[in-house]
Amino acid sequence: MSHPIDPAAQEELESLSEAIASGMEQEQLLTLIAQRTCQVLSVAEAHLFLKQGQLLIRKASHQARQTVPLRSTLALSEGLEGWAARSGRALALEDALADRRFRSLTVAPPDTASEQGHSAVQAAAVPIWSEHQVVGVLSVVAVDQLPSPATLASDFTATPASAPSAREHASIKGLLPLLAVLADLTALALENTRFLAREGRRAKLLTLLHSLAFDVPGKAVLKDVEAQLGEVMEAQLVDVLVYHAATDELVSLAKSETALSLAQRELGLDHLPLGQAGVLAEVFRTGQPFLSNDLRSVPQFPAALTEHLGMKAALVVPLEVEGQQRGLLSVMSSRTDAFFEEDLPFVLLISTRLGHVLHSQELSRELAGAEADWLARADQEQFLPLVAHDLKNILTTLRGNAQLALRRAAREEVSSPEPVFKLIATKADQAIQLVDDLVDASQMESGLFRLFMESVDLVELLQEEVASLQETAGEQHPITFHSEVDQMLVEADRYRLSQVLTNLLTNAIRYSPHGGPIEVTLSQVSAEAGRSNPAGETGEPGQVPQAVLVTINDQGVGILPEERERIFERSFRGRGAQVASGSGLGLYISREIIERHGGRLWVEPREGPGSSFRFTLPTSRTSPHELA
Amino acid sequence: MSKVLIVDDDQDICRLLQALLEDEGFQVKSVYNGRQALEVLQREEGWVVLLDLRMPEVDGREVLRRLHQNPRLYRKNKIAVMSAAIRRTRRPQLFLTGEVQRVMPKPFELEEVIEVVETLAG
């Protein structure tokens, strides 16, 4: 999609390029550009800066409205001009008065309060590029007069038709492409005015610059640029070659459908191995442009291009994207003596602009990719809980029916009920646990996992858990509980804490195939021993922060020293795995839960067989008395 | 009160609960959506209602809302809601709002169902 320039602006720009080509002093030229910028864009002020080291020197200004004293230099760190020079990007401020980057240029800021009441001020700056470097900045200020308070008051009595109307509030963003064309013309004026002297090319050149000046280029921009650059340069073959590291080739992005371009593709010349690219490889490696009007005398030029496509002259410049050498822009002609030294800055400028276009295309592709990833993930995050819900319903029915059959057998005093019912009930139970673990682990990964905190008496909770697990454990595994205190309040998610205890106690039973006592103890420790984050708060003055330590000792198969940390990883299965079954996620989830409470969970070896699982939790600051 | 009304769009769950509670000597009726449940409750009172929250069209929350608009209906029945979305820890909050007498999280254990129904049937 090409972007035609508004006819009035086109005429102004053509006359400006003609003036540039007519040859005049640089100072005069820059003043002319500032003045024409105000006319073309209908703005109040235009300023032209050139970069010198860390400074922007103001070379020309035009103020259509009133003349305000201005500073003659800006540091690169100052103002919207400095921003544009530093970043190499265009910047538009729709509410300039609200932006501190705006006021840097004026010597004495005018009375902002009164100005704010009467006008809307917008500002924009674009960088001026030459040979892949920012060499200056062109900036403009647009002022839209708003009705003054007095006018507003009289509006109530006046008819709407007689009321003075404020100028249309168009966003200054819409001016950026034309401003960029003016900056490009400035660059050409600085480099070599002779380039613009060839009359026939000026209109085409403006269209080309304008096509390249859009932030979000259309898909067909490359095709347009190739065609327009071909016209401006009177060249038969324009090619954008990009280096592909994977194949070590320069690959043509050419999209145009001229006979030569088609032939190039048919002959396979759109892929040039770097090793056979001769001069082209040299330009790519060194970044030095190449110009020849008689390719037959250059043996290092790829023979295929001269022999098969009949190219006689070539101008090749490097293509950079974000300061990185990415490929080449080549312009070739079937005539000898087609190109001049003065064409070089122009082709380089086009190459710089193409680099910006490619970069913004890459950015939008990256953004699109990131968005697709995010959508897929969000979809997955919602999908899993939904499936889990349905799956658990099915498993509940399955388990319930098996349990019902067992109950009926017991009621009818059947001495040996069908063993398959017991198996179905147990397996359905395990499957429900697995589904729960999967949902928990996935929510922990995705950040959707939440705790619902309340005040919980840990002593009571432990008593309940021990009693409940004792039923499943049977006489083989007597579980004892000992606590230093009668009550221990912690701020916790009761359900999640009970999940951790069930998991640890179930493990203790599972991994003790030969039975043996399981001891649960609760004791108080200092907060330093108990906190997961030692840099945390130190508590109220005069109060010693406390933590609580819960220990679960078993006499089971124990844990190898090298596995003591790994057992808390996702899906780790230890050597006891043969004797037990589970999702393998239990300890991972348990540690996450305890750490999200501000505590720690770890395992210690014991003298003799078995292991000792320990966790700490910060104790509640609220005393039982206060709670009551 | 020995009548139980089971409201769940999953007919397999209804069948299981009905068989379980009939074994325990309750008179049980199953309906599969909120609209049918309201019809039954308007015709007859004195139910222990096991109400699933997640159902298509008139769901469990809507049933609760309409019952609250009619205090007589609400007082003459006992309600336990069943839900996979409500965790055990949320129980107190739901009690405090006075909406329901019991919450039965899914998946449930059969013993738990019997205990809930026996408590509410009093």
XYZ file of C-alpha atoms in Angstrom, chain A residues 114-599:
486
model
C -2.265 31.849 30.975
C -1.132 29.998 27.858
C -2.763 26.816 29.042
C -6.073 28.571 29.268
C -6.032 29.708 25.676
C -4.302 27.119 23.579
C -3.560 23.467 23.063
C 0.127 22.959 22.361
C 1.486 19.941 20.531
C 5.103 19.224 19.648
C 7.048 16.696 17.618
C 10.655 15.886 16.772
C 12.211 13.558 14.192
C 15.866 12.564 13.824
C 17.845 13.465 10.715
C 19.787 10.438 9.441
C 22.911 10.307 7.356
C 25.053 7.227 6.695
C 23.213 5.235 9.368
C 23.917 7.915 11.992
C 21.686 10.544 13.571
C 23.222 13.877 12.536
C 20.493 16.240 13.697
C 16.877 16.820 14.677
C 13.944 18.635 13.120
C 11.264 19.686 15.612
C 7.941 21.514 15.335
C 5.391 23.121 17.683
C 1.694 23.383 16.800
C -0.606 25.731 18.704
C -4.347 25.460 18.436
C -6.137 28.539 19.773
C -8.929 27.648 22.140
C -11.794 30.040 22.799
C -10.639 32.409 25.585
C -12.712 32.549 28.787
C -14.153 35.875 27.624
C -15.170 34.404 24.282
C -16.717 31.484 26.087
C -18.826 33.810 28.213
C -20.085 35.695 25.208
C -20.881 32.397 23.501
C -23.894 32.015 25.713
C -25.526 35.044 24.121
C -24.106 34.829 20.630
C -25.545 32.531 18.003
C -23.360 29.475 17.333
C -22.669 30.647 13.769
C -21.092 33.915 14.895
C -18.960 32.321 17.609
C -15.244 32.148 16.720
C -14.445 28.477 16.109
C -11.236 26.946 17.326
C -8.993 25.306 14.751
C -9.627 21.617 14.222
C -7.739 19.581 16.850
C -5.860 17.144 14.639
C -3.260 15.036 16.423
C 0.297 15.995 15.626
C 1.061 12.269 15.162
C -0.538 12.558 11.744
C 2.205 15.011 10.731
C 5.098 12.675 11.553
C 5.460 11.057 8.084
C 5.699 14.459 6.350
C 8.047 15.713 9.051
C 10.223 12.654 8.408
C 10.265 13.486 4.666
C 11.419 17.029 5.548
C 14.151 15.590 7.773
C 15.240 13.332 4.892
C 15.366 16.325 2.547
C 17.481 18.117 5.143
C 19.847 15.145 5.222
C 20.157 15.246 1.439
C 20.657 19.018 1.522
C 23.515 18.556 4.006
C 25.147 15.805 1.964
C 24.963 16.701 -1.626
C 22.502 19.007 -3.235
C 23.447 17.890 -6.716
C 21.530 14.685 -6.225
C 18.300 16.657 -6.237
C 19.311 18.523 -9.349
C 17.949 15.890 -11.726
C 14.504 17.275 -12.244
C 12.584 14.154 -13.228
C 13.358 12.326 -10.033
C 12.193 14.851 -7.427
C 8.479 13.953 -7.316
C 9.214 10.210 -7.292
C 11.795 10.693 -4.603
C 9.312 12.444 -2.332
C 6.805 9.608 -2.766
C 9.524 7.109 -1.924
C 10.597 8.968 1.217
C 6.981 9.270 2.271
C 6.362 5.506 1.805
C 9.262 4.802 4.126
C 8.172 7.271 6.787
C 5.364 5.263 8.338
C 5.778 3.734 11.764
C 3.782 0.654 10.937
C 4.505 -0.098 7.320
C 2.056 -1.935 5.132
C 2.918 -5.467 4.064
C 3.684 -4.348 0.528
C 6.119 -1.611 1.603
C 9.157 -3.517 0.309
C 7.596 -3.996 -3.093
C 6.726 -0.275 -3.223
C 10.177 0.806 -2.168
C 11.858 -1.447 -4.703
C 9.702 -0.086 -7.506
C 10.010 3.569 -6.448
C 13.744 3.374 -5.806
C 14.130 1.738 -9.238
C 12.298 4.681 -10.790
C 14.247 7.354 -8.918
C 17.575 5.724 -9.735
C 16.517 4.632 -13.214
C 17.701 1.180 -12.233
C 16.379 -2.138 -13.551
C 17.016 -4.245 -10.486
C 16.614 -3.167 -6.872
C 17.267 -5.826 -4.321
C 17.169 -6.071 -0.552
C 19.458 -8.902 0.536
C 19.351 -10.149 4.105
C 21.988 -12.412 5.647
C 20.749 -15.770 6.930
C 23.246 -17.133 9.433
C 21.746 -20.634 9.359
C 22.629 -21.130 5.690
C 25.426 -18.520 5.445
C 23.628 -16.936 2.508
C 22.457 -13.523 1.393
C 18.768 -14.021 0.680
C 16.796 -11.627 -1.511
C 13.609 -10.178 -0.068
C 12.687 -8.854 -3.514
C 8.989 -8.867 -4.118
C 8.713 -6.937 -7.358
C 7.402 -8.641 -10.451
C 9.514 -7.049 -13.127
C 10.839 -9.448 -15.748
C 14.330 -9.143 -14.286
C 13.219 -9.861 -10.743
C 11.303 -12.907 -11.931
C 14.312 -14.100 -13.934
C 16.494 -13.574 -10.877
C 14.239 -15.824 -8.831
C 13.953 -18.409 -11.621
C 17.720 -18.662 -11.908
C 17.990 -19.121 -8.157
C 19.972 -15.891 -7.869
C 17.823 -14.807 -4.946
C 20.035 -16.984 -2.722
C 23.706 -16.064 -2.772
C 26.074 -18.143 -0.632
C 28.307 -15.649 1.156
C 31.378 -17.509 -0.104
C 30.355 -16.855 -3.724
C 29.018 -13.329 -3.229
C 32.406 -11.675 -3.854
C 32.040 -7.898 -3.701
C 28.600 -8.183 -2.098
C 30.055 -10.242 0.760
C 32.741 -7.577 1.109
C 30.165 -4.784 1.489
C 28.286 -6.868 4.034
C 31.440 -7.615 6.057
C 33.074 -4.181 5.971
C 30.032 -1.914 5.782
C 31.765 0.015 2.970
C 29.497 0.943 0.029
C 30.414 -0.210 -3.468
C 29.903 1.675 -6.712
C 30.844 0.556 -10.179
C 29.674 1.718 -13.577
C 31.448 -1.064 -15.412
C 30.878 -4.409 -13.725
C 32.787 -6.320 -16.435
C 35.966 -4.854 -15.009
C 35.144 -6.122 -11.511
C 35.916 -9.858 -11.488
C 34.808 -10.169 -7.830
C 31.245 -9.251 -8.716
C 28.973 -12.354 -8.847
C 29.218 -13.428 -12.492
C 25.658 -14.735 -12.551
C 24.272 -11.243 -12.061
C 26.282 -9.767 -14.892
C 26.123 -12.740 -17.293
C 22.585 -14.006 -16.805
C 20.841 -10.782 -15.902
C 23.034 -8.483 -17.943
C 23.771 -5.994 -15.164
C 26.441 -3.445 -16.090
C 26.425 -0.954 -13.170
C 25.792 -1.382 -9.449
C 25.517 0.664 -6.290
C 25.544 -1.460 -3.149
C 25.202 -0.175 0.410
C 24.995 -1.981 3.763
C 21.641 -2.485 5.458
C 21.565 -2.004 9.207
C 18.793 -2.866 11.640
C 19.206 -1.331 15.113
C 22.921 -0.769 14.568
C 23.481 -4.336 13.393
C 24.821 -5.284 9.961
C 21.942 -7.287 8.503
C 22.378 -7.284 4.761
C 22.580 -5.133 1.657
C 20.574 -2.816 -0.481
C 21.692 -3.111 -4.087
C 20.685 -1.008 -7.054
C 21.721 -2.310 -10.469
C 21.396 -1.069 -13.981
C 21.778 -2.641 -17.403
C 23.420 0.599 -18.585
C 27.021 1.515 -17.943
C 27.672 4.858 -16.249
C 24.259 4.756 -14.542
C 25.297 5.916 -11.057
C 27.215 8.790 -9.493
C 29.063 9.423 -6.259
C 26.330 11.873 -5.280
C 23.755 9.042 -5.371
C 25.489 7.306 -2.478
C 24.150 9.415 0.422
C 20.643 9.050 -0.953
C 20.780 5.251 -1.299
C 22.339 5.062 2.159
C 19.470 7.139 3.537
C 16.951 4.792 1.903
C 18.823 1.852 3.390
C 18.661 3.456 6.868
C 14.929 3.984 6.465
C 14.489 0.405 5.228
C 16.311 -0.775 8.340
C 13.755 1.073 10.460
C 10.904 -0.486 8.503
C 12.381 -3.986 8.880
C 12.930 -3.385 12.574
C 9.360 -2.304 13.147
C 8.153 -5.300 11.127
C 10.281 -7.564 13.292
C 8.917 -5.872 16.403
C 5.329 -6.316 15.354
C 6.028 -9.949 14.475
C 7.598 -10.443 17.905
C 4.632 -8.770 19.557
C 2.205 -10.920 17.596
C 4.170 -14.004 18.633
C 4.233 -12.984 22.284
C 0.521 -12.301 22.196
C -0.240 -15.685 20.647
C 1.873 -17.356 23.351
C 0.046 -15.485 26.040
C -3.369 -16.366 24.607
C -2.403 -20.022 24.339
C -1.235 -19.990 27.938
C -4.333 -18.222 29.220
C -6.429 -20.750 27.335
C -4.499 -23.601 28.902
C -4.797 -22.114 32.367
C -8.555 -21.991 32.098
C -8.773 -25.290 30.293
C -7.063 -27.379 32.950
C -9.330 -26.455 35.899
C -12.421 -27.028 33.732
C -11.306 -30.478 32.626
C -10.176 -31.230 36.180
C -13.630 -30.334 37.460
C -15.392 -32.699 35.058
C -12.841 -35.429 35.627
C -13.287 -35.217 39.388
C -17.066 -35.460 39.016
C -16.667 -38.673 37.046
C -14.163 -40.081 39.529
C -16.397 -39.136 42.461
C -19.258 -41.107 40.920
C -16.963 -44.037 40.256
C -15.516 -44.067 43.754
C -18.939 -43.472 45.340
C -20.517 -46.411 43.536
C -17.675 -48.713 44.546
C -17.999 -47.552 48.154
C -21.771 -48.023 47.961
C -21.302 -51.607 46.810
C -18.899 -52.205 49.710
C -21.368 -50.713 52.189
C -24.140 -52.912 50.875
C -21.918 -55.990 51.131
C -21.095 -55.066 54.709
C -24.745 -54.479 55.525
C -25.727 -57.853 54.123
C -22.825 -59.344 56.055
C -21.157 -60.770 52.984
C -17.996 -62.282 54.448
C -15.754 -61.479 51.456
C -17.073 -58.618 49.316
C -16.037 -58.435 45.680
C -12.339 -57.311 45.901
C -12.705 -55.331 42.697
C -14.845 -52.709 44.498
C -12.076 -52.030 46.981
C -9.636 -51.673 44.090
C -11.912 -49.290 42.158
C -12.457 -47.144 45.250
C -8.707 -46.932 45.981
C -7.701 -46.211 42.391
C -10.400 -43.567 41.933
C -9.145 -41.997 45.148
C -5.592 -41.847 43.793
C -6.822 -40.398 40.509
C -8.702 -37.618 42.342
C -5.530 -36.830 44.289
C -3.513 -36.749 41.073
C -5.966 -34.348 39.413
C -5.818 -32.078 42.478
C -2.007 -32.124 42.434
C -1.885 -31.294 38.730
C -4.212 -28.327 39.170
C -2.234 -27.072 42.210
C 1.140 -27.409 40.473
C -0.108 -25.702 37.331
C -1.595 -22.826 39.321
C 1.658 -22.431 41.241
C 3.537 -22.206 37.942
C 1.138 -19.723 36.397
C 0.823 -17.516 39.471
C -2.875 -18.252 39.953
C -2.330 -20.128 43.224
C -3.807 -18.288 46.211
C -3.839 -18.736 49.965
C -6.866 -17.877 52.107
C -5.377 -16.851 55.437
C -7.102 -17.171 58.770
C -6.056 -17.733 62.344
C -5.457 -21.448 62.825
C -4.650 -23.372 66.014
C -1.858 -25.621 64.816
C -2.125 -27.927 67.849
C -5.784 -28.612 67.125
C -5.135 -29.068 63.405
C -2.321 -31.551 64.104
C -4.522 -33.528 66.504
C -7.259 -33.754 63.864
C -4.853 -34.788 61.129
C -3.144 -37.409 63.280
C -6.502 -38.895 64.304
C -7.756 -38.955 60.726
C -4.560 -40.489 59.304
C -4.392 -43.069 62.121
C -7.556 -44.625 60.676
C -5.888 -45.268 57.312
C -2.528 -46.166 58.842
C -3.786 -49.097 60.887
C -2.051 -50.730 63.848
C 1.182 -51.238 61.913
C 1.904 -47.518 62.072
C 1.016 -46.066 65.480
C 1.093 -42.247 65.170
C 1.937 -40.237 68.280
C 1.661 -36.498 68.756
C 3.496 -34.410 71.301
C 3.277 -30.650 71.703
C 5.149 -28.256 74.001
C 2.069 -26.042 74.225
C -1.712 -26.494 74.377
C -2.422 -23.950 71.710
C -0.382 -22.470 68.873
C -1.956 -19.822 66.690
C -0.595 -19.278 63.195
C -1.838 -17.141 60.329
C -2.433 -19.776 57.695
C -4.655 -21.296 55.053
C -6.232 -24.116 57.044
C -7.069 -26.234 54.008
C -3.581 -25.920 52.493
C -1.854 -26.594 55.824
C -3.952 -29.689 56.307
C -2.986 -30.705 52.744
C 0.723 -30.486 53.701
C 0.202 -32.510 56.878
C -1.808 -35.172 55.044
C 0.920 -35.377 52.424
C 3.768 -35.703 54.941
C 1.932 -38.237 57.093
C 0.808 -40.259 54.067
C 4.421 -40.334 52.857
C 5.582 -41.479 56.296
C 3.103 -44.350 56.128
C 3.767 -45.187 52.456
C 7.517 -45.284 52.736
C 7.451 -47.471 55.888
C 6.405 -50.755 54.302
C 7.451 -52.700 57.390
C 5.547 -50.514 59.781
C 6.951 -48.715 62.798
C 5.848 -45.765 64.892
C 5.450 -42.283 63.422
C 6.125 -39.398 65.811
C 4.775 -35.904 65.313
C 6.096 -33.120 67.549
C 5.468 -29.416 67.808
C 7.992 -27.053 69.383
C 8.797 -23.344 69.513
C 11.981 -22.002 67.952
C 13.456 -18.574 67.330
C 12.265 -16.773 64.264
C 15.769 -16.840 62.739
C 15.660 -20.604 62.667
C 12.219 -20.580 61.205
C 12.084 -17.856 58.640
C 12.605 -18.501 54.975
C 13.665 -14.922 54.469
C 16.211 -13.826 57.103
C 16.070 -10.216 55.845
C 12.469 -9.943 56.888
C 10.947 -7.821 59.630
C 12.192 -8.102 63.183
C 8.922 -7.705 65.000
C 7.617 -5.286 67.628
C 10.134 -3.872 70.096
C 10.314 -5.963 73.235
C 8.779 -8.952 71.523
C 10.966 -11.840 70.481
C 9.629 -13.029 67.162
C 8.827 -16.678 67.321
C 8.377 -19.510 64.908
C 6.964 -22.957 65.325
C 8.676 -26.179 64.249
C 6.748 -29.321 63.334
C 8.712 -32.567 63.026
C 7.448 -35.817 61.537
C 9.740 -38.792 62.220
C 9.270 -42.167 60.596
C 11.218 -45.430 60.583
C 10.775 -46.076 56.877
C 13.184 -46.590 53.995
C 14.809 -43.181 54.526
C 16.205 -40.825 51.904
C 19.640 -40.951 50.248
C 21.795 -37.918 51.174
C 22.069 -36.857 47.528
C 18.282 -36.920 47.169
C 17.427 -34.793 50.207
C 16.912 -31.671 48.127
C 15.849 -33.328 44.890
C 12.766 -34.915 46.462
C 11.215 -31.447 46.544
C 11.598 -31.008 42.808
C 8.670 -31.516 40.500
C 7.985 -35.122 39.609
C 11.014 -36.517 41.420
C 10.517 -40.216 42.217
C 12.921 -41.756 44.716
C 13.947 -45.337 45.344
C 10.902 -45.937 47.479
C 8.748 -45.370 44.433
C 8.161 -49.088 43.957
C 6.468 -49.373 47.289
C 4.286 -46.332 46.881
C 2.191 -44.572 44.295
C 1.292 -40.946 43.921
C 1.667 -38.077 41.520
C 5.216 -37.312 42.632
C 4.129 -33.702 43.043
C 3.199 -33.907 46.727
C 6.488 -32.675 48.240
C 6.933 -30.006 45.582
C 3.456 -28.641 46.356
C 3.988 -28.967 50.132
C 7.226 -26.980 50.050
C 5.596 -24.292 47.891
C 2.699 -24.022 50.357
C 4.973 -23.758 53.411
C 7.254 -21.212 51.723
C 4.248 -19.138 50.677
C 3.402 -19.043 54.392
C 6.885 -17.653 55.156
C 8.230 -20.933 56.500
